């Protein structure tokens, strides 16, 4: 299940509120910065602050985990080739079949390309032999995963529809 929409920064704040408004949640960078563990975001204020951080403009990628969904989640260390990464040696990536992914890419004229995606139970089962470190997908409560991700995807689609219905202001 996934959706991609172009939305405003104000609309993205509504997505952030919805993420934290569905009960206990753990939100982390999906892929950490070089040589650092993934940063965690404790609430809407922390995540919104990261989204507004001009020090690293452009692309943001987060993992959303609702503990009530169960499953196995872990942080995988990725070894880098220092000669190809300005001397950096590693980074970390969040892994888990039922993790919900939020990707945000800044676009021209203040819009953000926002994508929310999650594996399906069928996809996880089909790929589980190829990724044994992620454990058995049956450990996940897929009804919870579908419910939480579905709510976020529906909101994103609604916000994207609202954005596309706004009158366009000509630039002079």
Short mmCIF file of C-alpha atoms in Angstrom, two decimals:
data_model
loop_
_atom_site.label_atom_id
_atom_site.label_comp_id
_atom_site.label_asym_id
_atom_site.label_seq_id
_atom_site.Cartn_x
_atom_site.Cartn_y
_atom_site.Cartn_z
CA UNK A 1 0.00 0.00 0.00
CA UNK A 2 1.37 3.37 -0.92
CA UNK A 3 0.52 6.87 -2.07
CA UNK A 4 2.50 9.80 -3.40
CA UNK A 5 1.11 13.34 -3.47
CA UNK A 6 2.39 16.89 -3.81
CA UNK A 7 1.35 18.81 -0.71
CA UNK A 8 2.24 21.99 1.15
CA UNK A 9 4.39 22.16 4.28
CA UNK A 10 1.25 23.01 6.28
CA UNK A 11 -0.42 19.85 4.98
CA UNK A 12 2.65 17.80 5.84
CA UNK A 13 2.22 18.98 9.45
CA UNK A 14 -1.21 17.28 9.39
CA UNK A 15 0.44 14.02 8.33
CA UNK A 16 2.91 14.37 11.22
CA UNK A 17 0.02 14.95 13.66
CA UNK A 18 -1.74 11.85 12.33
CA UNK A 19 1.40 9.72 12.76
CA UNK A 20 1.62 10.61 16.45
CA UNK A 21 -2.15 10.59 16.95
CA UNK A 22 -2.57 6.83 16.51
CA UNK A 23 -1.19 5.63 19.85
CA UNK A 24 2.31 4.62 20.86
CA UNK A 25 4.69 5.11 17.96
CA UNK A 26 8.43 5.06 17.30
CA UNK A 27 9.63 7.32 14.50
CA UNK A 28 13.25 7.20 13.36
CA UNK A 29 15.34 8.12 10.38
CA UNK A 30 14.93 5.21 7.97
CA UNK A 31 18.56 5.60 6.98
CA UNK A 32 20.93 7.41 9.31
CA UNK A 33 23.46 10.05 8.55
CA UNK A 34 27.02 8.83 7.95
CA UNK A 35 28.82 7.33 10.95
CA UNK A 36 25.82 7.91 13.25
CA UNK A 37 22.94 5.90 14.66
CA UNK A 38 19.47 6.70 13.38
CA UNK A 39 17.91 9.64 15.17
CA UNK A 40 14.56 9.13 16.89
CA UNK A 41 11.77 11.72 17.00
CA UNK A 42 9.73 11.79 20.20
CA UNK A 43 6.74 13.79 19.00
CA UNK A 44 5.26 16.16 16.45
CA UNK A 45 7.49 19.06 17.47
CA UNK A 46 10.71 17.05 17.03
CA UNK A 47 9.70 15.60 13.66
CA UNK A 48 8.43 18.95 12.35
CA UNK A 49 11.70 20.56 13.46
CA UNK A 50 13.67 17.97 11.47
CA UNK A 51 11.47 18.52 8.42
CA UNK A 52 12.17 22.27 8.66
CA UNK A 53 15.94 21.89 9.20
CA UNK A 54 17.66 23.86 6.44
CA UNK A 55 21.04 22.28 7.25
CA UNK A 56 20.08 19.19 5.18
CA UNK A 57 17.59 20.36 2.54
CA UNK A 58 15.92 18.20 -0.04
CA UNK A 59 15.06 14.66 1.00
CA UNK A 60 13.85 13.15 4.29
CA UNK A 61 13.16 9.44 4.92
CA UNK A 62 11.55 8.07 8.10
CA UNK A 63 10.45 4.73 9.52
CA UNK A 64 7.24 4.58 11.53
CA UNK A 65 6.68 1.67 13.90
CA UNK A 66 3.58 1.07 16.00
CA UNK A 67 4.59 -1.43 18.72
CA UNK A 68 1.05 -2.85 18.91
CA UNK A 69 1.72 -4.31 15.43
CA UNK A 70 4.33 -6.64 16.95
CA UNK A 71 6.88 -7.98 14.52
CA UNK A 72 10.64 -7.75 14.46
CA UNK A 73 12.33 -4.37 13.96
CA UNK A 74 16.05 -3.80 14.04
CA UNK A 75 18.76 -1.39 12.99
CA UNK A 76 21.11 -2.83 10.34
CA UNK A 77 24.61 -1.46 10.03
CA UNK A 78 25.64 -0.77 6.44
CA UNK A 79 29.37 -0.75 5.79
CA UNK A 80 30.52 1.92 3.34
CA UNK A 81 33.61 2.21 1.18
CA UNK A 82 35.36 5.23 2.74
CA UNK A 83 37.10 6.18 -0.50
CA UNK A 84 33.72 6.62 -2.16
CA UNK A 85 31.99 8.36 0.77
CA UNK A 86 34.39 11.14 1.81
CA UNK A 87 35.95 8.91 4.46
CA UNK A 88 32.70 7.77 6.06
CA UNK A 89 32.62 4.14 7.14
CA UNK A 90 29.02 3.24 7.94
CA UNK A 91 25.41 4.22 8.43
CA UNK A 92 22.33 2.48 9.85
CA UNK A 93 19.04 1.46 8.28
CA UNK A 94 15.77 0.57 10.01
CA UNK A 95 14.45 -2.85 8.97
CA UNK A 96 11.11 -4.59 9.57
CA UNK A 97 8.39 -6.05 7.36
CA UNK A 98 5.61 -3.89 8.78
CA UNK A 99 7.45 -0.58 9.05
CA UNK A 100 5.62 2.32 7.46
CA UNK A 101 7.90 4.57 5.41
CA UNK A 102 7.49 8.32 5.02
CA UNK A 103 9.53 10.03 2.30
CA UNK A 104 9.49 13.79 1.79
CA UNK A 105 11.23 15.56 -1.07
CA UNK A 106 11.19 19.35 -1.38
CA UNK A 107 9.92 20.65 -4.69
CA UNK A 108 9.71 24.02 -6.38
CA UNK A 109 7.24 26.68 -5.24
CA UNK A 110 7.00 25.35 -1.69
CA UNK A 111 5.50 21.96 -2.45
CA UNK A 112 6.67 18.67 -1.01
CA UNK A 113 6.47 15.34 -2.77
CA UNK A 114 5.29 13.07 0.03
CA UNK A 115 5.20 9.27 -0.19
CA UNK A 116 3.83 6.85 2.39
CA UNK A 117 4.45 3.15 1.78
CA UNK A 118 4.27 -0.16 3.63
CA UNK A 119 4.73 -3.80 2.67
CA UNK A 120 1.68 -6.00 2.39
CA UNK A 121 1.47 -9.30 4.23
CA UNK A 122 1.63 -11.15 0.88
CA UNK A 123 4.71 -9.25 -0.28
CA UNK A 124 6.47 -9.86 3.04
CA UNK A 125 5.69 -13.58 2.89
CA UNK A 126 6.91 -13.80 -0.72
CA UNK A 127 10.23 -12.13 0.10
CA UNK A 128 10.86 -13.51 3.60
CA UNK A 129 13.26 -16.25 2.45
CA UNK A 130 15.46 -13.63 0.78
CA UNK A 131 15.71 -11.57 4.00
CA UNK A 132 16.02 -14.00 6.94
CA UNK A 133 17.31 -11.25 9.29
CA UNK A 134 13.87 -9.64 9.15
CA UNK A 135 12.38 -12.82 10.72
CA UNK A 136 8.97 -14.30 10.06
CA UNK A 137 6.40 -11.84 8.67
CA UNK A 138 3.74 -13.80 10.57
CA UNK A 139 5.06 -12.13 13.77
CA UNK A 140 3.32 -8.94 12.61
CA UNK A 141 -0.31 -8.10 13.29
CA UNK A 142 -1.07 -7.15 9.69
CA UNK A 143 -4.52 -5.82 10.58
CA UNK A 144 -2.83 -3.19 12.76
CA UNK A 145 -0.24 -2.42 10.05
CA UNK A 146 -2.96 -2.03 7.40
CA UNK A 147 -5.12 0.10 9.69
CA UNK A 148 -2.34 2.51 10.70
CA UNK A 149 -0.84 2.80 7.21
CA UNK A 150 -4.27 3.01 5.59
CA UNK A 151 -5.24 5.97 7.75
CA UNK A 152 -2.06 7.83 6.77
CA UNK A 153 -2.41 6.98 3.07
CA UNK A 154 -6.06 8.12 3.00
CA UNK A 155 -5.13 11.40 4.68
CA UNK A 156 -2.27 11.96 2.23
CA UNK A 157 -4.54 11.33 -0.76
CA UNK A 158 -7.16 13.70 0.67
CA UNK A 159 -4.56 16.43 1.24
CA UNK A 160 -3.12 15.91 -2.24
CA UNK A 161 -6.59 16.26 -3.74
CA UNK A 162 -7.10 19.50 -1.81
CA UNK A 163 -3.78 20.81 -3.14
CA UNK A 164 -4.68 20.01 -6.73
CA UNK A 165 -8.03 21.80 -6.36
CA UNK A 166 -6.43 25.06 -5.19
CA UNK A 167 -6.42 27.83 -7.78
CA UNK A 168 -3.00 28.40 -9.32
CA UNK A 169 -1.60 31.91 -8.94
CA UNK A 170 0.22 33.10 -12.05
CA UNK A 171 3.74 34.35 -11.55
CA UNK A 172 4.49 37.76 -13.01
#
